[in-house]
XYZ file of C-alpha atoms in Angstrom:
721
model
C 0.000 0.000 0.000
C 1.366 3.386 -1.021
C 0.623 6.855 0.256
C 1.560 10.376 -0.854
C 1.658 12.827 2.039
C 0.162 16.236 1.499
C 3.028 18.665 1.972
C 6.233 19.462 3.787
C 4.353 21.919 5.966
C 1.908 19.326 7.311
C 4.630 16.898 8.288
C 6.779 19.572 9.879
C 3.862 20.582 12.072
C 3.235 16.959 12.912
C 6.795 16.416 14.027
C 7.782 14.216 11.087
C 10.807 14.555 8.877
C 9.735 15.417 5.290
C 12.505 13.169 4.045
C 10.615 10.022 5.025
C 10.023 8.916 1.432
C 10.332 5.139 1.371
C 9.516 4.663 5.050
C 6.363 3.031 6.406
C 3.486 4.508 8.374
C 0.255 2.975 9.659
C -3.052 4.475 8.534
C -6.348 3.083 9.890
C -4.480 -0.062 10.874
C -2.995 -0.526 7.380
C 0.762 -0.409 6.836
C 1.538 2.034 4.019
C 4.767 3.105 2.316
C 5.387 6.798 1.703
C 6.195 7.068 -2.017
C 6.041 10.828 -2.434
C 5.309 14.266 -1.014
C 2.815 16.527 -2.777
C 3.698 20.173 -3.412
C 3.192 22.486 -0.491
C -0.427 23.641 -0.142
C -1.618 21.312 -2.913
C -5.349 20.787 -2.337
C -6.349 18.461 -5.151
C -9.652 19.304 -6.829
C -10.762 21.840 -4.219
C -9.483 25.197 -3.090
C -8.683 25.893 0.555
C -9.770 22.439 1.808
C -7.762 19.362 0.964
C -6.712 15.869 2.029
C -3.650 15.272 4.130
C -2.874 11.938 2.453
C -3.421 10.561 -1.046
C -3.804 6.820 -1.745
C -4.059 4.762 -4.927
C -7.615 4.283 -6.157
C -7.201 0.539 -5.750
C -7.203 0.993 -1.957
C -10.786 2.255 -1.870
C -11.945 -1.167 -0.717
C -9.456 -1.148 2.149
C -9.641 2.430 3.359
C -12.866 3.584 1.704
C -15.782 4.719 3.851
C -19.467 4.010 3.360
C -20.169 7.601 2.432
C -23.837 8.454 2.293
C -24.992 5.101 3.696
C -23.726 3.252 0.630
C -22.511 -0.296 0.809
C -18.901 -1.081 0.109
C -18.421 -2.046 -3.523
C -15.409 -2.940 -5.576
C -14.338 -0.725 -8.449
C -15.286 -3.352 -11.049
C -18.966 -2.798 -10.204
C -20.472 -0.295 -12.663
C -22.869 1.135 -10.084
C -20.072 2.330 -7.785
C -21.559 5.809 -7.510
C -19.078 7.137 -4.975
C -16.430 7.416 -7.702
C -16.156 10.903 -9.205
C -14.360 11.506 -12.494
C -12.764 14.872 -13.186
C -11.289 15.516 -16.625
C -9.182 18.199 -18.250
C -10.124 19.275 -21.761
C -7.453 19.140 -24.412
C -6.036 22.466 -25.607
C -8.441 24.064 -28.058
C -11.437 21.933 -27.037
C -14.326 23.956 -25.612
C -17.005 22.584 -23.253
C -19.567 22.997 -26.055
C -17.465 20.909 -28.428
C -16.964 18.245 -25.774
C -20.730 17.855 -25.292
C -21.411 15.529 -28.284
C -18.354 13.429 -27.444
C -19.545 12.958 -23.879
C -23.049 12.102 -25.072
C -21.611 9.407 -27.313
C -19.575 8.050 -24.402
C -22.688 7.949 -22.202
C -24.593 6.108 -24.937
C -21.794 3.579 -25.163
C -21.909 2.989 -21.407
C -25.692 2.577 -21.494
C -25.299 -0.027 -24.232
C -22.589 -1.897 -22.316
C -24.430 -1.721 -18.982
C -28.157 -1.377 -19.788
C -29.239 -1.697 -16.137
C -26.583 0.117 -14.153
C -26.004 2.976 -16.622
C -29.563 3.564 -17.775
C -30.390 7.272 -18.163
C -26.895 8.285 -17.045
C -25.032 11.160 -18.651
C -21.802 13.134 -18.431
C -21.606 16.769 -17.453
C -19.157 19.318 -18.819
C -19.008 22.140 -16.322
C -16.267 24.209 -14.688
C -14.819 22.551 -11.607
C -16.114 24.310 -8.463
C -13.647 25.751 -5.994
C -15.061 24.389 -2.746
C -16.697 21.073 -3.675
C -16.384 18.077 -5.969
C -19.457 16.283 -7.234
C -21.863 15.658 -10.088
C -23.986 18.685 -9.132
C -21.560 21.639 -8.973
C -22.807 24.326 -6.635
C -23.145 27.958 -7.595
C -20.251 29.714 -5.917
C -20.823 33.185 -7.336
C -21.511 34.356 -3.785
C -17.791 34.040 -3.054
C -17.075 36.947 -5.384
C -19.790 39.015 -3.757
C -18.386 38.306 -0.300
C -14.887 39.204 -1.459
C -16.013 42.497 -2.985
C -18.039 43.205 0.149
C -14.979 42.817 2.391
C -12.906 44.910 -0.011
C -15.614 47.566 0.129
C -15.413 47.764 3.924
C -11.647 48.029 3.708
C -11.937 50.752 1.071
C -14.272 52.752 3.323
C -11.783 52.647 6.192
C -8.959 53.608 3.823
C -11.079 56.461 2.490
C -11.742 57.718 6.022
C -8.017 57.612 6.780
C -7.249 59.532 3.574
C -9.900 62.145 4.320
C -8.507 62.430 7.830
C -5.020 63.129 6.563
C -6.306 65.454 3.839
C -8.191 67.593 6.353
C -5.169 67.675 8.649
C -2.865 68.678 5.793
C -5.258 71.426 4.747
C -5.451 72.740 8.316
C -1.699 72.537 8.745
C -1.070 74.019 5.298
C -3.263 77.013 6.077
C -0.791 77.919 8.802
C 2.085 77.715 6.283
C 0.741 80.210 3.770
C 3.218 82.829 4.890
C 6.074 80.320 4.543
C 4.956 79.379 1.036
C 4.574 83.072 0.086
C 8.135 83.846 1.245
C 9.536 80.908 -0.768
C 7.664 81.960 -3.887
C 8.782 85.575 -3.416
C 12.395 84.384 -3.257
C 12.034 82.584 -6.596
C 10.853 79.145 -5.553
C 8.616 77.394 -8.080
C 5.117 76.065 -7.447
C 6.202 72.639 -8.672
C 8.781 72.406 -5.887
C 6.127 73.210 -3.267
C 3.820 70.503 -4.671
C 6.690 67.995 -4.768
C 7.581 68.780 -1.148
C 4.005 68.324 0.068
C 3.646 65.065 -1.872
C 6.906 63.804 -0.379
C 5.686 64.591 3.132
C 2.468 62.722 2.369
C 4.385 59.732 0.966
C 6.407 59.459 4.184
C 3.169 59.278 6.179
C 1.675 56.776 3.739
C 4.770 54.552 3.760
C 4.821 54.443 7.556
C 1.172 53.397 7.552
C 1.874 50.798 4.846
C 4.575 49.122 6.936
C 2.339 48.932 10.000
C -0.617 47.789 7.883
C 1.367 44.969 6.272
C 2.376 43.626 9.676
C -1.226 43.757 10.908
C -2.472 42.105 7.701
C -0.133 39.140 8.074
C -1.133 38.670 11.704
C -4.869 39.016 11.058
C -4.755 36.534 8.144
C -3.189 33.895 10.367
C -5.748 34.660 13.070
C -8.669 34.344 10.636
C -7.428 31.032 9.219
C -6.807 29.715 12.726
C -10.346 30.621 13.753
C -11.759 28.918 10.653
C -9.668 25.758 11.051
C -10.997 25.153 14.577
C -14.452 24.255 13.257
C -13.515 22.498 10.018
C -13.112 18.705 9.899
C -10.817 19.049 6.900
C -7.353 20.550 6.777
C -7.269 24.164 5.611
C -4.417 25.073 3.301
C -3.773 28.774 3.203
C -0.773 30.484 1.727
C -0.652 34.229 1.317
C 0.621 35.794 -1.892
C 4.391 35.924 -2.454
C 6.345 38.594 -0.631
C 6.975 40.445 -3.885
C 3.260 40.670 -4.614
C 2.517 41.891 -1.072
C 5.200 44.561 -1.235
C 4.125 45.676 -4.714
C 0.478 45.899 -3.677
C 1.394 47.777 -0.497
C 3.520 50.241 -2.440
C 0.718 50.725 -4.953
C -1.812 51.458 -2.226
C 0.619 53.837 -0.525
C 1.078 55.785 -3.771
C -2.676 55.773 -4.415
C -3.405 56.996 -0.891
C -0.716 59.668 -1.173
C -2.205 61.116 -4.344
C -5.669 60.876 -2.805
C -4.995 62.751 0.434
C -1.949 64.870 -0.454
C -2.350 65.969 -4.073
C -5.500 68.046 -3.519
C -4.138 69.959 -0.512
C -0.813 70.432 -2.338
C -2.495 71.980 -5.383
C -4.678 74.205 -3.224
C -1.969 75.361 -0.842
C 0.521 76.106 -3.623
C -1.896 78.651 -5.106
C -1.090 81.582 -2.806
C -1.490 85.330 -3.086
C 2.085 86.431 -2.323
C 1.309 90.002 -1.268
C -1.698 89.133 0.912
C -0.068 86.123 2.540
C 3.160 88.012 3.316
C 1.125 90.477 5.368
C -0.919 87.707 7.037
C -0.825 87.291 10.815
C -1.732 84.278 12.900
C -5.442 83.567 12.893
C -6.207 85.670 9.812
C -7.323 82.539 7.969
C -10.193 81.937 10.343
C -12.671 83.791 8.205
C -11.576 82.578 4.790
C -14.485 80.500 3.594
C -15.799 80.589 0.046
C -19.106 78.842 0.791
C -20.303 79.776 4.254
C -23.306 77.445 4.052
C -20.957 74.477 4.078
C -19.527 73.083 7.340
C -16.152 74.545 8.235
C -14.445 71.171 7.602
C -16.463 69.162 5.015
C -13.916 66.345 4.850
C -14.458 65.661 8.552
C -18.208 65.520 7.892
C -17.672 62.816 5.264
C -15.507 60.860 7.715
C -18.220 60.961 10.339
C -20.847 59.847 7.809
C -18.789 56.851 6.652
C -17.955 55.821 10.208
C -21.641 56.003 11.183
C -22.543 53.717 8.264
C -20.001 51.102 9.367
C -21.024 51.448 13.011
C -24.653 50.842 12.097
C -23.783 47.710 10.125
C -21.696 46.537 13.066
C -24.732 46.985 15.299
C -26.882 44.991 12.851
C -24.405 42.097 12.746
C -23.912 42.104 16.506
C -27.669 41.973 16.976
C -27.843 39.113 14.480
C -25.030 37.191 16.185
C -26.711 37.556 19.578
C -30.000 36.311 18.150
C -28.259 33.432 16.372
C -26.628 32.364 19.626
C -30.056 32.208 21.293
C -31.924 30.939 18.219
C -34.966 28.699 18.535
C -33.873 25.693 16.491
C -37.176 23.883 16.750
C -35.855 21.265 19.171
C -34.475 21.177 22.713
C -30.891 19.979 22.878
C -29.325 22.409 25.354
C -28.420 19.702 27.873
C -27.329 17.066 25.358
C -23.890 15.754 24.530
C -22.741 15.065 20.975
C -20.225 12.311 20.168
C -18.608 11.979 16.749
C -17.247 8.476 16.084
C -16.414 6.302 13.088
C -16.751 2.529 13.155
C -15.496 2.192 9.567
C -12.168 3.789 10.463
C -11.934 1.326 13.341
C -11.868 -1.538 10.862
C -15.475 -2.721 11.439
C -17.580 -3.893 8.525
C -21.265 -3.038 8.293
C -22.552 -5.853 10.519
C -19.921 -5.455 13.236
C -20.020 -1.666 13.037
C -23.785 -1.607 13.550
C -23.488 -3.968 16.517
C -20.718 -1.905 18.123
C -22.539 1.406 17.682
C -25.798 0.026 19.099
C -23.904 -1.487 22.030
C -22.182 1.839 22.706
C -25.511 3.682 22.610
C -27.029 1.245 25.104
C -24.029 1.569 27.438
C -24.249 5.349 27.312
C -28.008 5.334 27.943
C -27.429 3.321 31.139
C -25.003 5.867 32.633
C -26.104 7.782 35.747
C -27.323 11.237 34.814
C -28.313 10.190 31.264
C -31.959 10.069 30.172
C -31.320 8.422 26.824
C -28.907 7.969 23.935
C -29.398 7.553 20.219
C -27.556 7.293 16.910
C -27.758 9.426 13.779
C -25.890 9.662 10.492
C -25.913 13.447 10.523
C -26.615 16.073 13.142
C -28.220 19.525 12.827
C -25.631 22.195 12.073
C -23.000 19.571 11.383
C -20.532 19.907 8.544
C -22.190 17.166 6.469
C -25.777 16.833 5.265
C -27.321 14.298 2.861
C -30.091 15.043 0.364
C -32.350 12.545 -1.401
C -35.223 13.075 -3.840
C -38.501 11.649 -2.519
C -41.818 11.083 -4.314
C -45.070 9.215 -3.844
C -44.739 5.454 -4.183
C -45.690 3.793 -7.458
C -45.114 6.875 -9.613
C -42.224 6.705 -12.115
C -42.763 9.413 -14.737
C -40.988 8.623 -18.037
C -37.811 10.459 -18.981
C -38.588 13.953 -20.203
C -41.911 14.170 -18.386
C -42.663 17.351 -16.472
C -45.030 16.540 -13.608
C -46.523 19.588 -11.947
C -47.619 18.062 -8.642
C -46.826 15.261 -6.236
C -49.838 13.321 -7.531
C -48.229 13.300 -10.996
C -44.879 12.059 -9.695
C -43.066 15.289 -8.867
C -40.087 14.619 -6.585
C -38.894 16.810 -3.719
C -35.304 17.123 -2.510
C -35.278 16.351 1.202
C -32.738 16.195 3.970
C -32.073 12.524 4.718
C -30.965 11.049 8.033
C -30.822 7.560 9.533
C -31.544 7.630 13.274
C -31.938 5.394 16.292
C -35.110 4.509 18.151
C -34.799 7.238 20.805
C -33.512 9.940 18.466
C -36.549 12.221 18.652
C -36.838 11.885 22.426
C -33.143 12.689 22.859
C -33.432 15.655 20.506
C -36.514 16.910 22.327
C -38.592 16.716 19.137
C -42.190 15.548 19.735
C -44.014 13.157 17.435
C -46.922 15.141 15.955
C -48.747 12.105 14.601
C -47.916 8.432 14.472
C -45.024 6.885 16.348
C -41.235 6.794 16.603
C -39.075 3.897 15.426
C -38.918 0.810 17.606
C -35.640 -0.641 18.835
C -36.175 -3.635 16.550
C -36.603 -1.398 13.491
C -33.554 0.698 14.369
C -31.344 -2.386 14.691
C -32.636 -4.631 11.861
C -31.240 -3.925 8.366
C -33.765 -6.294 6.792
C -36.821 -5.123 8.721
C -39.944 -3.518 7.269
C -39.175 -0.340 5.333
C -40.560 2.532 7.374
C -39.880 6.252 7.491
C -40.731 9.351 9.480
C -41.110 12.663 7.642
C -41.378 16.208 8.855
C -44.412 18.401 8.380
C -42.909 20.289 5.439
C -42.359 17.146 3.356
C -45.732 15.749 4.423
C -47.501 18.869 3.120
C -45.564 18.770 -0.144
C -46.321 15.124 -0.877
C -49.956 15.163 0.295
C -51.146 18.769 0.328
C -54.757 17.627 0.194
C -54.644 14.935 2.898
C -52.802 13.175 5.711
C -49.401 11.662 4.899
C -49.486 9.271 7.865
C -49.770 5.670 6.656
C -48.985 6.634 3.059
C -46.116 5.155 1.059
C -43.144 6.933 -0.521
C -40.062 5.992 -2.517
C -36.733 7.473 -3.496
C -36.942 9.084 -6.916
C -34.614 8.392 -9.811
C -31.580 10.704 -9.946
C -32.866 12.373 -13.125
C -36.498 12.631 -12.040
C -38.257 15.974 -12.290
C -38.003 17.850 -8.999
C -39.624 20.874 -7.483
C -37.589 23.978 -8.243
C -38.475 25.929 -5.091
C -36.953 23.402 -2.693
C -34.336 24.671 -0.267
C -32.549 21.624 1.049
C -29.325 21.622 2.967
C -27.456 24.361 4.769
C -25.974 27.465 3.285
C -22.454 26.340 4.119
C -20.808 22.984 4.679
C -20.555 19.790 2.690
C -23.708 18.522 1.046
C -24.169 15.187 -0.719
C -26.949 14.087 -3.047
C -26.748 10.315 -2.948
C -28.039 8.404 -5.987
C -30.557 5.624 -5.776
C -29.379 2.100 -5.021
C -30.996 -1.179 -5.857
C -32.026 -1.816 -2.259
C -33.710 1.587 -2.172
C -36.322 0.772 -4.797
C -38.473 -0.624 -2.006
C -41.480 1.325 -0.823
C -41.326 3.041 2.579
C -44.351 3.439 4.818
C -44.702 6.725 6.718
C -45.223 5.748 10.363
C -44.726 9.151 11.968
C -44.684 12.899 11.359
C -42.470 15.278 13.333
C -42.163 19.078 13.410
C -39.711 20.802 11.132
C -36.426 21.956 12.639
C -34.109 24.761 11.638
C -30.995 23.472 9.900
C -29.839 26.816 8.547
C -29.552 30.250 10.132
C -29.813 32.109 6.833
C -32.540 30.223 4.971
C -36.046 31.652 5.275
C -37.696 28.370 4.221
C -37.580 25.115 6.143
C -36.573 22.021 4.203
C -38.427 18.775 3.894
C -36.802 15.924 5.807
C -37.037 12.144 5.882
C -35.774 9.884 8.679
C -35.191 6.122 8.334
C -34.101 3.544 10.934
C -30.353 3.632 11.505
C -29.806 -0.004 10.504
C -31.550 0.583 7.158
C -29.365 3.581 6.420
C -26.209 2.522 8.221
C -23.150 4.771 8.112
C -19.930 3.966 9.911
C -19.353 7.666 10.546
C -22.063 8.216 13.144
C -23.108 10.769 15.721
C -24.278 9.687 19.168
C -26.383 12.079 21.204
C -27.067 11.837 24.934
C -29.828 13.635 26.811
C -28.591 14.289 30.323
C -30.362 15.207 33.542
C -28.081 18.235 33.939
C -29.698 21.630 34.439
C -27.025 23.622 32.653
C -24.604 23.058 29.753
C -21.729 23.239 32.240
C -23.207 20.385 34.246
C -23.656 18.382 31.045
C -20.034 19.038 30.109
C -18.975 17.511 33.448
C -20.067 14.111 32.098
C -17.636 14.205 29.157
C -14.863 12.310 30.961
C -17.264 9.524 31.993
C -18.691 9.319 28.480
C -15.232 9.086 26.929
C -14.250 6.261 29.276
C -17.478 4.404 28.468
C -16.837 4.731 24.748
C -13.330 3.263 25.205
C -14.772 0.294 27.057
C -17.662 -0.295 24.643
C -15.642 0.073 21.419
C -11.900 0.166 22.088
C -10.951 0.117 18.383
C -13.420 2.776 17.241
C -11.951 6.287 16.974
C -13.885 8.992 18.822
C -13.169 12.450 17.428
C -15.152 14.882 19.571
C -17.323 14.807 22.672
C -18.958 18.143 23.486
C -22.230 19.735 24.447
C -24.666 20.605 21.702
C -24.212 24.282 22.519
C -20.473 23.895 21.881
C -21.250 22.001 18.683
C -23.567 24.776 17.501
C -21.051 27.478 18.410
C -18.452 25.684 16.266
C -20.763 25.379 13.234
C -19.891 27.159 10.013
C -23.076 29.240 9.911
C -22.723 30.545 13.450
C -19.069 31.281 12.678
C -20.199 33.422 9.745
C -22.679 35.340 11.929
C -20.122 35.793 14.699
C -17.235 36.684 12.380
C -19.414 39.184 10.529
C -20.118 40.923 13.825
C -16.425 40.888 14.762
C -15.263 42.224 11.391
C -17.854 44.984 11.249
C -17.181 45.910 14.873
C -13.455 46.175 14.093
C -14.007 48.157 10.910
C -16.651 50.355 12.515
C -14.562 50.956 15.633
C -11.496 51.799 13.548
C -13.533 54.132 11.352
C -15.004 55.870 14.400
C -11.554 56.222 15.962
C -10.173 57.772 12.786
C -13.116 60.143 12.468
C -12.957 61.258 16.108
C -9.188 61.704 16.006
C -9.553 63.707 12.802
C -12.267 65.889 14.287
C -10.296 66.461 17.480
C -7.114 67.214 15.572
C -8.787 69.691 13.249
C -10.634 71.455 16.066
C -7.571 71.538 18.320
C -5.435 72.929 15.492
C -8.144 75.424 14.614
C -8.308 76.651 18.230
C -4.532 76.990 18.306
C -4.579 78.993 15.079
C -7.374 81.230 16.391
C -5.619 82.067 19.649
C -5.319 85.767 18.673
C -8.974 85.950 17.606
C -10.133 84.312 20.848
C -7.937 86.663 22.868
C -9.492 89.703 21.181
C -13.011 88.367 21.855
C -12.223 87.808 25.535
C -10.466 91.199 25.838
C -13.628 92.840 24.504
C -15.695 91.118 27.206
C -16.723 87.769 25.737
C -17.323 85.324 28.618
C -15.527 81.930 28.603
C -18.897 80.188 28.220
C -19.560 82.189 25.048
C -16.184 81.246 23.561
C -16.795 77.606 24.450
C -20.257 77.763 22.896
C -18.753 79.206 19.684
C -16.364 76.273 19.275
C -19.012 73.699 20.222
C -21.536 75.144 17.732
C -19.089 74.693 14.876
C -18.511 71.089 15.929
C -22.244 70.535 16.366
C -22.941 71.671 12.806
C -20.404 69.180 11.463
C -21.781 66.466 13.722
C -25.381 66.963 12.567
C -24.407 67.086 8.911
C -22.296 63.940 9.241
C -25.086 62.129 11.122
C -27.693 62.948 8.469
C -25.459 61.806 5.626
C -24.307 58.761 7.601
C -27.856 57.563 8.259
C -28.582 57.610 4.529
C -25.420 55.617 3.830
C -26.285 53.180 6.643
C -29.691 52.489 5.094
C -28.093 51.558 1.765
C -25.319 49.485 3.327
C -27.824 47.704 5.556
C -29.815 46.618 2.494
C -26.641 45.164 0.957
C -26.002 43.175 4.147
C -29.594 41.992 4.578
C -28.872 38.512 3.177
C -26.262 37.856 5.876
C -28.309 39.084 8.835
C -30.071 36.600 11.088
C -33.578 37.721 12.042
C -32.567 41.385 12.030
C -34.133 44.017 9.811
C -31.641 46.153 7.839
C -33.480 49.128 9.388
C -33.350 47.826 12.951
C -34.137 50.877 15.149
C -32.009 49.707 18.081
C -28.870 49.319 15.941
C -29.422 52.742 14.353
C -30.076 54.388 17.721
C -27.014 52.871 19.409
C -24.654 53.693 16.537
C -25.967 57.249 16.277
C -25.704 57.739 20.036
C -22.146 56.398 20.050
C -21.123 58.749 17.246
C -22.758 61.782 18.873
C -21.184 61.061 22.267
C -17.666 60.570 20.923
C -17.756 63.541 18.552
C -19.186 65.773 21.276
C -16.268 64.787 23.512
C -13.825 65.456 20.653
C -15.269 68.963 20.256
C -15.554 69.715 23.976
C -11.868 69.222 24.752
C -10.620 71.946 22.322
C -13.524 74.193 23.351
C -12.552 73.875 26.999
C -8.951 74.649 26.081
C -10.118 77.850 24.377
C -11.716 79.109 27.601
C -8.368 78.822 29.423
C -6.558 81.237 27.077
C -5.076 84.344 28.749
C -6.125 87.414 26.669
C -2.815 89.229 27.318
C -0.837 86.280 26.000
C -3.256 85.725 23.129
C -2.961 89.299 21.851
C 0.804 88.839 21.436
C 0.440 85.410 19.780
C 1.914 84.758 16.317
């Protein structure tokens, strides 16, 4: 047996020497020889996720798993549906040109294997980035998410540029006399512009260095957070150092021209005679459009920061609601165990016996109400879909049934479960009954099924589904187009029909629908079969405990682990955790939580930049107007009046920025609406909190310079330059 290990990086982290080619290792009890090392970060047919070891196809019977409740089959069996073929087109051959060739190949297979390959075809589609299968998923949302994150980054960069531009304008106003002297002595305008651009480039370069360091750290942090909840290895490699440095330099130059070129052009246009006679504070009244705020760039900063703050509030509200979501079942005090009998070397018969024995041992533990088995678990990484239709209806190929009575099939979430599954999950039986222990443990028993209310209404909208009969539809059967089966994220498998699944199933029970996705508005149809009739070696055991809190349930983990070792010493157990921990580690909750974290970081950074910019501009303005303030106070203006003057100017900017920011927040909230969990994009609480935060911080930023103005000594101010 041969094996190719994934990369040098994986083995270095695992403590192995990458020069072990030719040595032997043991995998799932099988002795394998390392024959090669794949290139670093090679992920096979998928991006980001990839195997850690590659084996010859001939070893599928030795190491292969019964994925999707399929029986183990050798490769010489034509109906070995777990084998996926991925091809590369020859140079110059387009997918359209390959279509007739593939159709001819499919016809040849149907002629050679009239039973196994009936109505089968080949597909010529681009290989998806995050999955491999015969039904490639639409991954256009990845581009939208990428552009969305780039948009948030661009907003923060824009705020930083506006901040620097306003500061350079304020600082440059104080240098008019300097510029006038240099021009009077023969200096050229081009030299002044070049000097100001150089000063801006120094600031931009310093920010670029710090930003690059933060980017490298945050990328590692993000990948580390994502890898904690993924069952597969995540391969992430940032762009080469040359690309990073080139991109950083490009952004530094772009930012420099954005925030420094405008002030440089404006400040280099000086009136030499007027500016040579200028005294400190004479620029206070120079405003071309008095109806505009004194510092419009600061107003734009405040508006952009308010928009990001509002979106942060929306995502935080959504994350809090997702953490306390009503999932349709009660599993707060349950424990979830992920185990795999197939990887322990058990065949189907022995694996079923071991898993049932382990469930019985766990159910007998003190503090445990019950235990049950399941192929998949809500909010797990894997879900299985199967098309279901009324029994006895097989529409011919090409038919387009419009209803369940005509043979229309419905994609449904499929799960094989134990006898006590619904009791352990806290899911009541609406009508009918649950599976018996005999049904859950007998692979050859009567074919029965339990469906949820959604699937029951779809199949029999005019009557009661209890006692009716259903069947799995052919893979190419016409299906309802409005079905929403499976989660938004994670691995999803549509398992083809097998010979032993042509039998009719009787519906013996109907259960409520449960939420399997945080971001899907519609609930999916679901079908449950006895665990023995849909056996999978990779199983999930759930325990309902008598604990009152998740912490008390977690205290049983050590006892449960010891019991699993005693009941099945050869079976690997991957995780034992509370259902709340399992849900918190799910991909969908990670998206909701990470969205809140990212928006909070971006919004907080934007607010910090805006407040610092406002404070800096106001503080510099007060310093420049020292002579003016001294004259006002010498003529009898009270300190409260001077303070009110400064605060009014800040209040005008604050109100203008708030009004513009609320409009931007409404638009940005609509763009984010698809990623919000049970939160309206116009949520009043999020808007109120973000607006209050902005008003409080900007008021403080204006009050500090205003208070400083009241402490000015008029005698000193009159002599100020």
